[in-house]
Short mmCIF file of C-alpha atoms and ligand atoms in Angstrom, two decimals:
data_model
loop_
_atom_site.label_atom_id
_atom_site.label_comp_id
_atom_site.label_asym_id
_atom_site.label_seq_id
_atom_site.Cartn_x
_atom_site.Cartn_y
_atom_site.Cartn_z
CA MET A 1 81.30 143.87 19.55
CA LYS A 2 78.41 146.19 20.36
CA TYR A 3 79.64 146.89 23.90
CA ASP A 4 83.04 146.81 25.60
CA LEU A 5 83.78 145.90 29.20
CA GLU A 6 84.24 149.48 30.34
CA THR A 7 80.85 150.48 28.90
CA VAL A 8 78.88 147.62 30.46
CA LYS A 9 80.63 148.10 33.81
CA GLN A 10 79.78 151.77 33.81
CA LEU A 11 76.16 151.16 32.69
CA THR A 12 75.48 148.44 35.26
CA ALA A 13 77.12 150.52 38.00
CA GLN A 14 74.78 153.37 37.14
CA TYR A 15 71.54 151.50 36.30
CA GLY A 16 71.94 148.04 37.81
CA SER A 17 72.30 144.54 36.41
CA PRO A 18 70.54 143.00 34.52
CA LEU A 19 69.56 145.79 32.16
CA TYR A 20 67.60 146.42 28.95
CA LEU A 21 69.51 148.55 26.43
CA PHE A 22 67.40 150.32 23.81
CA ARG A 23 69.56 151.51 20.90
CA GLU A 24 67.68 154.67 20.03
CA ASP A 25 69.50 155.87 16.92
CA ASP A 26 69.54 152.42 15.33
CA PHE A 27 65.80 152.13 16.02
CA ILE A 28 65.13 155.47 14.32
CA ARG A 29 67.24 154.61 11.27
CA ASN A 30 65.49 151.26 10.88
CA TYR A 31 62.04 152.82 11.36
CA LYS A 32 62.70 155.42 8.66
CA ASP A 33 64.08 152.78 6.34
CA PHE A 34 60.92 150.69 6.79
CA VAL A 35 58.57 153.60 6.14
CA ARG A 36 60.63 154.79 3.14
CA CYS A 37 60.29 151.38 1.48
CA PHE A 38 56.49 151.49 1.66
CA SER A 39 55.84 155.20 1.11
CA GLY A 40 58.22 155.23 -1.85
CA ILE A 41 55.81 152.94 -3.70
CA TYR A 42 52.46 153.94 -2.20
CA SER A 43 52.44 157.45 -0.75
CA ARG A 44 49.30 156.76 1.30
CA TYR A 45 51.19 154.29 3.51
CA GLN A 46 50.90 154.86 7.26
CA LEU A 47 52.69 152.90 9.99
CA SER A 48 50.72 152.14 13.14
CA TYR A 49 53.00 150.89 15.89
CA SER A 50 51.84 147.80 17.79
CA TYR A 51 51.89 148.76 21.48
CA LYS A 52 51.56 145.20 22.74
CA THR A 53 54.92 144.33 21.24
CA ASN A 54 56.64 146.93 23.39
CA TYR A 55 54.69 149.77 24.96
CA THR A 56 57.63 151.42 26.73
CA PRO A 57 56.41 155.05 26.69
CA ALA A 58 59.79 156.53 25.67
CA ILE A 59 59.75 154.28 22.59
CA CYS A 60 56.13 155.15 21.80
CA GLN A 61 57.06 158.83 22.07
CA ILE A 62 59.80 158.39 19.48
CA VAL A 63 57.32 156.62 17.18
CA LYS A 64 54.92 159.53 17.62
CA LYS A 65 57.64 162.03 16.71
CA LEU A 66 58.42 159.97 13.62
CA GLY A 67 54.78 160.25 12.53
CA GLY A 68 53.61 156.75 13.50
CA TYR A 69 50.07 156.02 14.69
CA ALA A 70 49.42 153.98 17.84
CA GLU A 71 47.85 150.52 17.49
CA VAL A 72 46.34 149.51 20.83
CA VAL A 73 44.30 146.53 22.01
CA SER A 74 43.31 147.45 25.56
CA ASP A 75 42.37 150.41 27.71
CA MET A 76 45.81 150.20 29.29
CA GLU A 77 47.58 150.61 25.95
CA TYR A 78 45.07 153.27 24.87
CA THR A 79 45.89 155.22 28.03
CA VAL A 80 49.61 155.10 27.21
CA ALA A 81 48.88 156.59 23.78
CA LYS A 82 46.65 159.31 25.26
CA ARG A 83 49.16 160.06 28.04
CA ILE A 84 51.89 160.72 25.51
CA GLY A 85 49.62 163.08 23.62
CA TYR A 86 48.07 161.19 20.73
CA ALA A 87 44.90 162.59 19.18
CA ASN A 88 42.23 159.90 18.87
CA GLU A 89 42.30 160.10 15.10
CA ASN A 90 45.87 158.78 15.21
CA ILE A 91 45.07 155.80 17.43
CA ILE A 92 43.75 152.50 16.07
CA TYR A 93 41.91 150.48 18.73
CA ASN A 94 41.90 146.77 17.78
CA GLY A 95 41.50 143.51 19.62
CA PRO A 96 38.94 140.81 20.39
CA TYR A 97 37.97 142.28 23.75
CA LYS A 98 37.82 146.02 24.25
CA GLY A 99 37.54 148.02 27.43
CA PRO A 100 35.15 150.87 28.26
CA LEU A 101 37.61 153.47 26.92
CA ALA A 102 37.00 152.09 23.44
CA THR A 103 33.68 153.96 23.57
CA GLU A 104 35.42 157.22 24.55
CA HIS A 105 37.81 156.61 21.67
CA LEU A 106 34.99 156.13 19.18
CA LEU A 107 33.10 159.18 20.41
CA ASN A 108 36.27 161.27 20.00
CA GLY A 109 36.68 160.32 16.35
CA GLY A 110 39.18 157.49 16.75
CA ILE A 111 39.46 154.47 14.47
CA LEU A 112 38.14 151.24 15.95
CA ASN A 113 38.28 147.88 14.22
CA ILE A 114 35.39 145.62 15.22
CA ASP A 115 36.21 141.98 15.87
CA ASN A 116 32.80 140.28 16.08
CA LEU A 117 29.04 140.59 15.65
CA GLN A 118 28.36 141.25 19.34
CA GLU A 119 30.75 144.19 19.21
CA ILE A 120 28.79 145.57 16.26
CA GLU A 121 25.67 145.63 18.41
CA ARG A 122 27.57 147.50 21.14
CA VAL A 123 28.80 150.08 18.63
CA CYS A 124 25.24 150.46 17.28
CA ALA A 125 23.99 151.05 20.84
CA THR A 126 26.62 153.75 21.34
CA ALA A 127 25.62 155.34 18.04
CA ALA A 128 21.98 155.37 19.14
CA ALA A 129 22.89 156.96 22.47
CA TYR A 130 24.91 159.71 20.75
CA PRO A 131 22.99 160.50 17.55
CA GLU A 132 24.88 163.80 17.13
CA ARG A 133 28.27 162.04 16.90
CA ARG A 134 29.65 160.30 13.82
CA LEU A 135 31.43 157.03 14.65
CA LYS A 136 34.14 155.62 12.43
CA VAL A 137 34.68 151.88 12.43
CA GLY A 138 36.43 149.19 10.46
CA LEU A 139 35.80 145.46 10.37
CA ARG A 140 38.50 142.98 11.21
CA VAL A 141 38.10 140.28 8.61
CA ASN A 142 39.26 136.73 9.10
CA ILE A 143 40.91 135.76 5.82
CA ASN A 144 42.84 132.76 4.68
CA ILE A 145 46.26 133.74 3.38
CA GLY A 146 47.51 130.18 3.25
CA GLN A 147 48.22 129.73 6.95
CA SER A 148 48.00 126.25 8.38
CA PHE A 149 45.66 127.08 11.28
CA ILE A 150 42.24 128.60 11.87
CA SER A 151 42.70 132.05 13.34
CA ARG A 152 40.18 133.01 16.00
CA PHE A 153 40.20 136.72 15.22
CA GLY A 154 37.81 138.83 13.21
CA ILE A 155 34.70 138.08 11.19
CA ASP A 156 34.84 135.17 8.77
CA SER A 157 35.18 136.54 5.24
CA ASP A 158 33.98 133.20 3.84
CA SER A 159 30.66 133.17 5.69
CA GLN A 160 27.45 135.21 5.60
CA ASP A 161 28.62 136.99 8.77
CA LEU A 162 30.67 139.56 6.92
CA ASP A 163 27.82 140.73 4.67
CA LYS A 164 25.52 140.68 7.68
CA ALA A 165 27.99 142.90 9.56
CA VAL A 166 28.22 145.38 6.70
CA ARG A 167 24.44 145.54 6.29
CA ARG A 168 23.93 146.07 10.02
CA LEU A 169 26.38 148.99 10.10
CA GLN A 170 24.79 150.53 6.99
CA GLU A 171 21.45 150.68 8.83
CA VAL A 172 22.87 153.13 11.38
CA PRO A 173 22.93 156.71 10.06
CA ASN A 174 25.78 158.01 12.23
CA VAL A 175 28.17 155.09 11.77
CA THR A 176 30.68 155.10 8.91
CA LEU A 177 32.26 151.85 7.81
CA ALA A 178 35.62 153.36 6.96
CA GLY A 179 37.85 150.38 6.36
CA LEU A 180 38.88 146.78 6.77
CA HIS A 181 41.51 145.25 9.00
CA CYS A 182 43.24 141.89 9.09
CA HIS A 183 46.09 140.43 11.05
CA VAL A 184 47.36 136.91 10.66
CA GLY A 185 50.13 135.80 12.97
CA GLN A 186 52.90 133.30 12.21
CA SER A 187 52.79 134.14 8.50
CA ARG A 188 55.84 136.23 7.68
CA THR A 189 56.63 135.11 4.13
CA VAL A 190 56.42 137.41 1.12
CA ALA A 191 53.85 135.06 -0.43
CA ALA A 192 51.64 135.48 2.67
CA TRP A 193 51.87 139.27 2.24
CA GLN A 194 51.00 139.06 -1.45
CA ASN A 195 47.94 137.07 -0.41
CA ARG A 196 46.99 139.60 2.29
CA ALA A 197 47.13 142.44 -0.25
CA ARG A 198 45.26 140.56 -2.98
CA ILE A 199 42.47 139.33 -0.69
CA MET A 200 42.00 142.65 1.09
CA LEU A 201 41.83 144.59 -2.18
CA ALA A 202 39.23 142.14 -3.52
CA LEU A 203 37.19 142.41 -0.32
CA ALA A 204 37.32 146.21 -0.48
CA ASP A 205 36.00 146.08 -4.05
CA ARG A 206 33.20 143.75 -3.00
CA LEU A 207 32.10 145.54 0.17
CA PHE A 208 32.57 149.25 -0.67
CA GLU A 209 30.93 151.22 -3.47
CA THR A 210 33.88 153.59 -3.63
CA ALA A 211 37.35 153.04 -2.19
CA PRO A 212 37.40 152.71 1.61
CA GLU A 213 39.18 155.27 3.75
CA TYR A 214 41.73 152.68 4.84
CA LEU A 215 42.87 149.09 4.53
CA ASP A 216 44.86 147.83 7.49
CA LEU A 217 46.93 144.72 6.83
CA GLY A 218 48.08 144.16 10.40
CA SER A 219 51.52 142.88 11.07
CA GLY A 220 53.77 139.87 10.73
CA MET A 221 56.98 140.75 8.92
CA PHE A 222 60.44 139.63 9.95
CA ALA A 223 62.74 142.10 11.62
CA LYS A 224 66.31 142.54 10.52
CA MET A 225 68.33 140.07 12.53
CA GLU A 226 71.76 138.69 13.16
CA PRO A 227 72.90 135.78 10.93
CA SER A 228 72.78 133.17 13.72
CA LEU A 229 69.09 133.91 14.27
CA ALA A 230 68.31 134.17 10.56
CA ALA A 231 69.83 130.68 10.10
CA GLN A 232 67.22 129.33 12.52
CA PHE A 233 64.50 130.67 10.19
CA GLY A 234 66.17 128.93 7.23
CA ASN A 235 68.00 132.13 6.17
CA ASP A 236 64.92 133.11 4.22
CA ILE A 237 64.41 136.57 5.68
CA PRO A 238 62.78 138.99 3.22
CA SER A 239 63.98 142.59 3.21
CA PHE A 240 61.66 145.52 3.91
CA ALA A 241 61.88 146.30 0.17
CA ASP A 242 60.66 142.76 -0.63
CA TYR A 243 57.64 143.21 1.65
CA ALA A 244 56.94 146.68 0.28
CA ARG A 245 56.93 145.36 -3.29
CA ALA A 246 54.54 142.56 -2.28
CA VAL A 247 52.05 144.93 -0.66
CA ALA A 248 52.48 148.52 -1.80
CA GLU A 249 52.83 147.71 -5.50
CA PRO A 250 49.43 145.99 -5.81
CA PHE A 251 47.88 148.87 -3.86
CA ALA A 252 49.49 151.46 -6.13
CA ALA A 253 48.31 149.62 -9.23
CA HIS A 254 44.79 148.97 -7.89
CA TYR A 255 44.12 152.59 -6.99
CA ALA A 256 46.16 154.29 -9.74
CA HIS A 257 42.93 155.61 -11.32
CA LEU A 258 42.01 157.61 -8.20
CA PRO A 259 43.34 161.03 -7.21
CA GLU A 260 45.91 160.60 -4.45
CA GLN A 261 43.70 161.81 -1.58
CA GLN A 262 40.93 159.38 -2.53
CA ARG A 263 43.20 156.36 -2.38
CA PRO A 264 42.79 154.35 0.82
CA ILE A 265 45.40 154.70 3.52
CA LEU A 266 47.41 151.48 3.68
CA PHE A 267 48.18 150.72 7.31
CA THR A 268 50.47 148.05 8.61
CA GLU A 269 51.00 147.51 12.33
CA PRO A 270 54.59 146.49 12.89
CA GLY A 271 55.82 145.64 16.33
CA THR A 272 58.50 142.99 16.08
CA THR A 273 59.62 144.34 12.71
CA VAL A 274 60.59 147.72 14.06
CA ILE A 275 61.56 147.09 17.69
CA ASN A 276 62.97 143.59 17.97
CA SER A 277 66.56 144.21 16.92
CA TYR A 278 66.98 147.43 18.85
CA ILE A 279 66.74 146.25 22.42
CA ASP A 280 69.62 144.20 23.79
CA PHE A 281 69.37 142.52 27.14
CA LEU A 282 72.39 142.45 29.40
CA GLY A 283 72.69 139.77 32.09
CA GLN A 284 75.55 138.38 34.16
CA VAL A 285 76.87 134.97 35.15
CA ASP A 286 76.27 134.32 38.82
CA SER A 287 77.56 130.75 39.12
CA ILE A 288 78.83 127.91 36.95
CA LYS A 289 78.39 124.24 37.77
CA LYS A 290 78.52 120.76 36.31
CA ILE A 291 75.86 118.19 37.15
CA LYS A 292 76.16 114.62 35.90
CA GLY A 293 78.28 115.81 33.01
CA GLN A 294 76.06 118.78 32.00
CA GLN A 295 77.40 122.30 32.54
CA PHE A 296 75.13 125.14 33.64
CA ALA A 297 75.71 128.86 34.11
CA VAL A 298 73.10 130.47 36.35
CA LEU A 299 72.46 134.06 35.26
CA ASN A 300 71.07 136.94 37.30
CA CYS A 301 68.06 137.10 34.94
CA SER A 302 65.42 134.82 33.49
CA LYS A 303 63.93 133.71 30.18
CA ASP A 304 60.96 135.83 31.27
CA ASN A 305 63.11 138.92 30.69
CA ILE A 306 63.59 138.18 27.00
CA GLY A 307 60.23 136.68 26.21
CA ASP A 308 58.85 133.58 24.57
CA ILE A 309 61.27 133.65 21.67
CA CYS A 310 63.91 131.78 23.65
CA LYS A 311 61.49 128.84 23.92
CA MET A 312 61.51 128.57 20.14
CA LYS A 313 64.88 129.95 19.04
CA THR A 314 68.33 130.57 20.46
CA LEU A 315 68.88 134.31 20.62
CA PRO A 316 72.28 135.59 19.46
CA ILE A 317 74.56 136.30 22.40
CA GLU A 318 77.82 138.09 22.98
CA VAL A 319 79.96 137.28 26.02
CA ILE A 320 81.92 140.14 27.53
CA PRO A 321 84.56 138.64 29.87
CA ALA A 322 84.71 140.45 33.19
CA GLY A 323 88.27 139.34 33.91
CA ASN A 324 87.71 136.47 36.36
CA THR A 325 89.26 133.00 35.92
CA PRO A 326 87.32 131.31 33.12
CA VAL A 327 86.00 127.77 32.85
CA ALA A 328 86.21 125.85 29.57
CA CYS A 329 82.63 125.11 28.53
CA GLU A 330 81.26 122.44 26.24
CA ASN A 331 77.53 122.57 25.49
CA LEU A 332 76.78 124.64 28.58
CA ASN A 333 73.21 125.80 29.21
CA MET A 334 72.66 129.35 30.44
CA VAL A 335 69.76 129.20 32.85
CA GLY A 336 67.69 131.77 34.72
CA TYR A 337 67.31 132.60 38.39
CA THR A 338 63.80 131.20 38.65
CA CYS A 339 63.30 127.79 40.19
CA LEU A 340 61.88 126.39 36.97
CA GLU A 341 63.74 123.66 35.12
CA HIS A 342 62.64 125.14 31.81
CA ASP A 343 64.05 128.59 32.57
CA VAL A 344 66.74 128.14 29.92
CA MET A 345 68.01 131.20 28.10
CA TYR A 346 70.70 129.72 25.88
CA THR A 347 71.72 126.16 25.07
CA GLY A 348 74.92 124.60 23.78
CA PHE A 349 77.41 127.30 24.67
CA CYS A 350 81.01 126.35 23.87
CA GLY A 351 83.94 128.54 24.85
CA GLU A 352 85.23 130.17 27.98
CA LEU A 353 83.01 131.63 30.66
CA ALA A 354 83.64 133.07 34.10
CA VAL A 355 81.53 134.18 37.02
CA GLY A 356 80.74 137.88 36.57
CA ASP A 357 80.92 137.75 32.75
CA TYR A 358 78.36 139.86 30.96
CA ILE A 359 76.01 138.19 28.44
CA VAL A 360 74.34 140.40 25.85
CA PHE A 361 71.22 138.86 24.28
CA ALA A 362 70.32 140.50 20.96
CA ASN A 363 66.85 140.82 19.37
CA ALA A 364 65.14 141.22 22.74
CA GLY A 365 62.81 144.08 21.79
CA GLY A 366 59.49 142.33 21.20
CA TYR A 367 57.26 140.80 23.90
CA SER A 368 60.11 141.01 26.42
CA ASN A 369 59.87 143.61 29.19
CA VAL A 370 56.11 143.91 28.53
CA SER A 371 55.65 140.16 29.06
CA LYS A 372 57.82 139.84 32.18
CA PRO A 373 55.72 138.55 35.07
CA PRO A 374 56.60 139.46 38.68
CA PHE A 375 57.32 135.77 39.21
CA ILE A 376 59.90 135.41 42.00
CA ALA A 377 61.45 138.86 41.42
CA PRO A 378 60.57 142.25 39.94
CA ASN A 379 61.93 143.44 36.61
CA CYS A 380 65.10 145.41 35.96
CA ALA A 381 65.65 148.85 34.44
CA MET A 382 65.77 149.92 30.80
CA ILE A 383 67.91 152.65 29.31
CA ALA A 384 68.03 154.36 25.94
CA ARG A 385 71.52 154.74 24.45
CA LYS A 386 72.50 156.94 21.55
CA ASP A 387 75.30 156.60 19.02
CA ASP A 388 77.36 159.13 20.95
CA GLY A 389 77.34 156.82 23.98
CA SER A 390 74.98 158.96 26.07
CA SER A 391 72.27 157.13 27.98
CA ARG A 392 69.07 157.89 29.88
CA LEU A 393 66.81 155.86 32.09
CA ILE A 394 63.49 155.02 30.38
CA LYS A 395 62.19 152.42 32.87
CA LYS A 396 63.20 152.27 36.49
CA ALA A 397 64.07 148.94 38.06
CA GLU A 398 60.96 147.64 39.81
CA GLU A 399 61.05 147.35 43.57
CA PHE A 400 59.21 145.32 46.18
CA ASP A 401 56.39 147.86 46.43
CA ASP A 402 55.82 147.91 42.66
CA VAL A 403 54.82 144.26 42.90
CA PHE A 404 53.07 144.24 46.27
CA VAL A 405 51.16 147.52 46.16
CA THR A 406 47.99 145.72 45.05
CA TYR A 407 48.16 142.96 47.67
CA VAL A 408 46.53 143.31 51.06
CA PHE A 409 48.96 142.65 53.91
C1 PLP B 501 46.41 143.13 15.56
C2 PLP B 501 47.90 143.04 15.71
N1 PLP B 501 48.68 143.97 15.12
C3 PLP B 501 50.03 143.92 15.23
C4 PLP B 501 50.69 142.93 15.94
C5 PLP B 501 52.18 142.94 16.03
O1 PLP B 501 52.77 141.86 15.41
P1 PLP B 501 54.35 141.71 15.30
O2 PLP B 501 54.91 141.88 16.68
O3 PLP B 501 54.54 140.37 14.72
O4 PLP B 501 54.86 142.80 14.41
C6 PLP B 501 49.92 141.92 16.56
C7 PLP B 501 50.56 140.83 17.31
O5 PLP B 501 49.96 139.91 17.81
C8 PLP B 501 48.48 141.98 16.45
O6 PLP B 501 47.69 141.06 17.06
#
């Protein structure tokens, strides 16, 4: 059991219920373990943390302290990184649609990965307007690593567009094409990572006369997870060491002939991989009922609190009995407070459950609090807890005004 009744009672009395619980020390240990696996094989490895996955500033600050870069895809995320003190050179601005601050970022020496040909023209216009500044860009390439869908991101590596893009950037004296970027979602196998590494190294050889400054392989690795969740992925969850061997070893071999500082930086952009397992979500049973033979427990939270994953998988839960008279449950569905039939957080619960019981959902770190809409009710608080049991508030519970401040009454 990660939490006992006394602990959750005390935490919810202090911070409210429901509640996000960020396990800070576990996060740090996992982060260091991840980086160690990659840097141990290829010393020029650099982690760039995906803000979209969870941009909670306190978490981003820890990443910064640990030496991670910030990977952002909007002006909003860029502003978080700047607000917590990142230098532009340690921020990677990606994404298919960039805001006006992307130009500030470029002019301040930040890395920006271009998604399309129109964006190239915009960068060239900026370069022409600021001939005294040197702009550093990369190209997001759209590669096929064996996925079963056509990704919409980047510039097609199998068409003339990529060579056209490179030639266009070479025409501009104050633009440096520093690297290549790719990110392919829904492809978390080791084989898919071997393909990413092989294809990106071949593209770098084809498009650059000497080694590029960086190759950014994006994200898409499994996080560590509890066995019940791993079983839903067929138990085939590679370790960080497996991924590191698939990626860092070919890089080390490919650039072994170069002095260390001339080898490209190998970026990956983990989000899920580093945060997912280190935020638990704590909700409570508000009512239990049986309708036409089906049991339901209505919780004081919603599937929106824990993100899209509960549409696809059943998150591991832990029930902490609060001491009220329990009901025997057989295939009970835990459902959210919203008025949507599909607001289902857990299906098929068997065991005892009582009103007031605490439910801890594990693996709630990615695309959870950052994806919570203000639908029907504002979001709850988040705290960071350490191994010694101390806790601090890192996101206040939202109130009426947080949602309605932009509306005109
Ligand atoms: C460019 C880019 N980098 C990193 C990530 C983070 O991926 P994950 O949360 O699977 O680690 C994403 C997710 O969509 C992305 O689009």
